[in-house]
Amino acid sequence: CDEAAHFGRLAGALAAVDAAAGRKAAKPVPLPELPPIRMTASEAAGRKGVFTALGSAAGRTALESVWAYPPGVPLVVPGETVTDALAGEVARLRDAGVAVGSTRGQLPDILVEA
């Protein structure tokens, strides 16, 4: 029910806020190495698992997802190998104040293949 002029005012206000904020150069963020895949996610779904401390789960197969939010992109998904780099990345993100979650919500423990 808004008129075109109202949308024009909104667009102008948003452009002014954007211009006032200025532009900061984004710091490059190193991307973690992709973990090795041992099986598909659907194969992993049928496996029995145990909860293990993330820091000592290296080399085991993840049976759940772990992600950072934002942006909500998985760091590991079922069927991928848990690595020391993953444990380090989760710790780094948490220390930086990023919310890190897992499918079963038991971090710092992760469900891995028994």
Short mmCIF file of C-alpha atoms in Angstrom, two decimals:
data_model
loop_
_atom_site.label_atom_id
_atom_site.label_comp_id
_atom_site.label_asym_id
_atom_site.label_seq_id
_atom_site.Cartn_x
_atom_site.Cartn_y
_atom_site.Cartn_z
CA CYS A 1 0.00 0.00 0.00
CA ASP A 2 3.04 2.28 -0.16
CA GLU A 3 3.46 4.76 -2.95
CA ALA A 4 6.45 4.84 -5.28
CA ALA A 5 7.64 8.06 -3.64
CA HIS A 6 7.89 6.29 -0.27
CA PHE A 7 10.14 3.62 -1.75
CA GLY A 8 12.25 6.36 -3.30
CA ARG A 9 12.67 8.02 0.10
CA LEU A 10 13.62 4.68 1.67
CA ALA A 11 16.17 3.97 -1.07
CA GLY A 12 17.66 7.46 -0.61
CA ALA A 13 17.92 7.01 3.15
CA LEU A 14 19.60 3.62 2.79
CA ALA A 15 22.06 5.04 0.24
CA ALA A 16 22.91 7.88 2.64
CA VAL A 17 23.55 5.47 5.52
CA ASP A 18 25.70 3.32 3.26
CA ALA A 19 27.73 6.32 2.10
CA ALA A 20 28.23 7.54 5.68
CA ALA A 21 29.48 4.14 6.79
CA GLY A 22 32.41 4.27 4.40
CA ARG A 23 34.24 1.32 3.02
CA LYS A 24 36.72 -0.73 4.98
CA ALA A 25 39.03 -3.16 3.29
CA ALA A 26 38.08 -6.66 4.29
CA LYS A 27 40.79 -8.68 5.96
CA PRO A 28 41.59 -11.83 4.05
CA VAL A 29 40.36 -14.90 5.88
CA PRO A 30 42.21 -18.12 5.19
CA LEU A 31 39.83 -20.90 4.27
CA PRO A 32 40.29 -24.21 6.06
CA GLU A 33 41.35 -27.15 3.96
CA LEU A 34 38.46 -29.41 2.95
CA PRO A 35 38.45 -32.64 4.97
CA PRO A 36 38.81 -36.01 3.25
CA ILE A 37 35.51 -37.75 2.43
CA ARG A 38 35.19 -41.33 3.66
CA MET A 39 31.56 -41.97 2.74
CA THR A 40 28.45 -40.15 1.60
CA ALA A 41 26.26 -38.34 4.11
CA SER A 42 23.48 -40.88 3.51
CA GLU A 43 25.88 -43.75 4.27
CA ALA A 44 27.01 -41.98 7.45
CA ALA A 45 23.39 -41.53 8.56
CA GLY A 46 23.02 -45.26 9.19
CA ARG A 47 26.22 -45.71 11.21
CA LYS A 48 26.49 -46.14 14.96
CA GLY A 49 28.54 -43.52 16.69
CA VAL A 50 30.03 -42.29 19.92
CA PHE A 51 30.51 -38.78 21.23
CA THR A 52 34.19 -37.89 21.36
CA ALA A 53 35.96 -34.68 22.29
CA LEU A 54 36.56 -32.75 19.08
CA GLY A 55 40.20 -32.25 20.02
CA SER A 56 40.81 -36.00 20.11
CA ALA A 57 38.55 -37.05 17.20
CA ALA A 58 41.13 -36.49 14.44
CA GLY A 59 41.13 -39.29 11.89
CA ARG A 60 37.61 -40.43 12.76
CA THR A 61 34.56 -40.13 10.52
CA ALA A 62 32.06 -37.43 11.47
CA LEU A 63 28.45 -38.54 11.81
CA GLU A 64 27.09 -35.02 12.28
CA SER A 65 27.61 -31.53 10.88
CA VAL A 66 29.51 -28.73 12.58
CA TRP A 67 29.03 -25.16 11.36
CA ALA A 68 29.81 -21.57 12.22
CA TYR A 69 27.05 -18.97 12.19
CA PRO A 70 27.28 -16.57 10.53
CA PRO A 71 27.54 -17.61 7.75
CA GLY A 72 26.05 -21.02 8.55
CA VAL A 73 28.28 -22.99 6.21
CA PRO A 74 29.32 -26.44 7.48
CA LEU A 75 32.92 -26.94 8.56
CA VAL A 76 32.43 -30.71 8.46
CA VAL A 77 29.48 -32.88 7.39
CA PRO A 78 28.63 -36.54 8.00
CA GLY A 79 30.99 -38.82 6.14
CA GLU A 80 33.97 -36.46 6.23
CA THR A 81 37.09 -37.07 8.27
CA VAL A 82 37.54 -35.01 11.42
CA THR A 83 40.93 -33.27 11.28
CA ASP A 84 43.14 -31.42 13.74
CA ALA A 85 42.58 -28.37 11.52
CA LEU A 86 38.83 -28.61 12.17
CA ALA A 87 39.33 -28.64 15.94
CA GLY A 88 41.65 -25.66 15.64
CA GLU A 89 39.21 -23.76 13.43
CA VAL A 90 36.31 -24.36 15.83
CA ALA A 91 38.42 -23.09 18.74
CA ARG A 92 39.56 -20.04 16.74
CA LEU A 93 36.01 -19.17 15.73
CA ARG A 94 34.66 -19.58 19.27
CA ASP A 95 37.46 -17.40 20.65
CA ALA A 96 36.48 -14.75 18.10
CA GLY A 97 32.89 -14.81 19.39
CA VAL A 98 31.39 -16.71 16.44
CA ALA A 99 28.57 -19.11 17.31
CA VAL A 100 29.60 -22.67 16.45
CA GLY A 101 26.96 -25.38 16.44
CA SER A 102 26.51 -29.03 15.65
CA THR A 103 23.64 -31.24 14.58
CA ARG A 104 23.24 -32.82 18.00
CA GLY A 105 24.34 -29.77 19.99
CA GLN A 106 26.98 -31.49 22.11
CA LEU A 107 30.08 -29.47 21.17
CA PRO A 108 32.89 -29.62 22.17
CA ASP A 109 32.02 -33.32 21.69
CA ILE A 110 31.25 -34.55 18.19
CA LEU A 111 29.47 -37.72 17.08
CA VAL A 112 31.94 -39.91 15.18
CA GLU A 113 31.81 -43.45 13.84
CA ALA A 114 32.25 -46.04 16.58
#
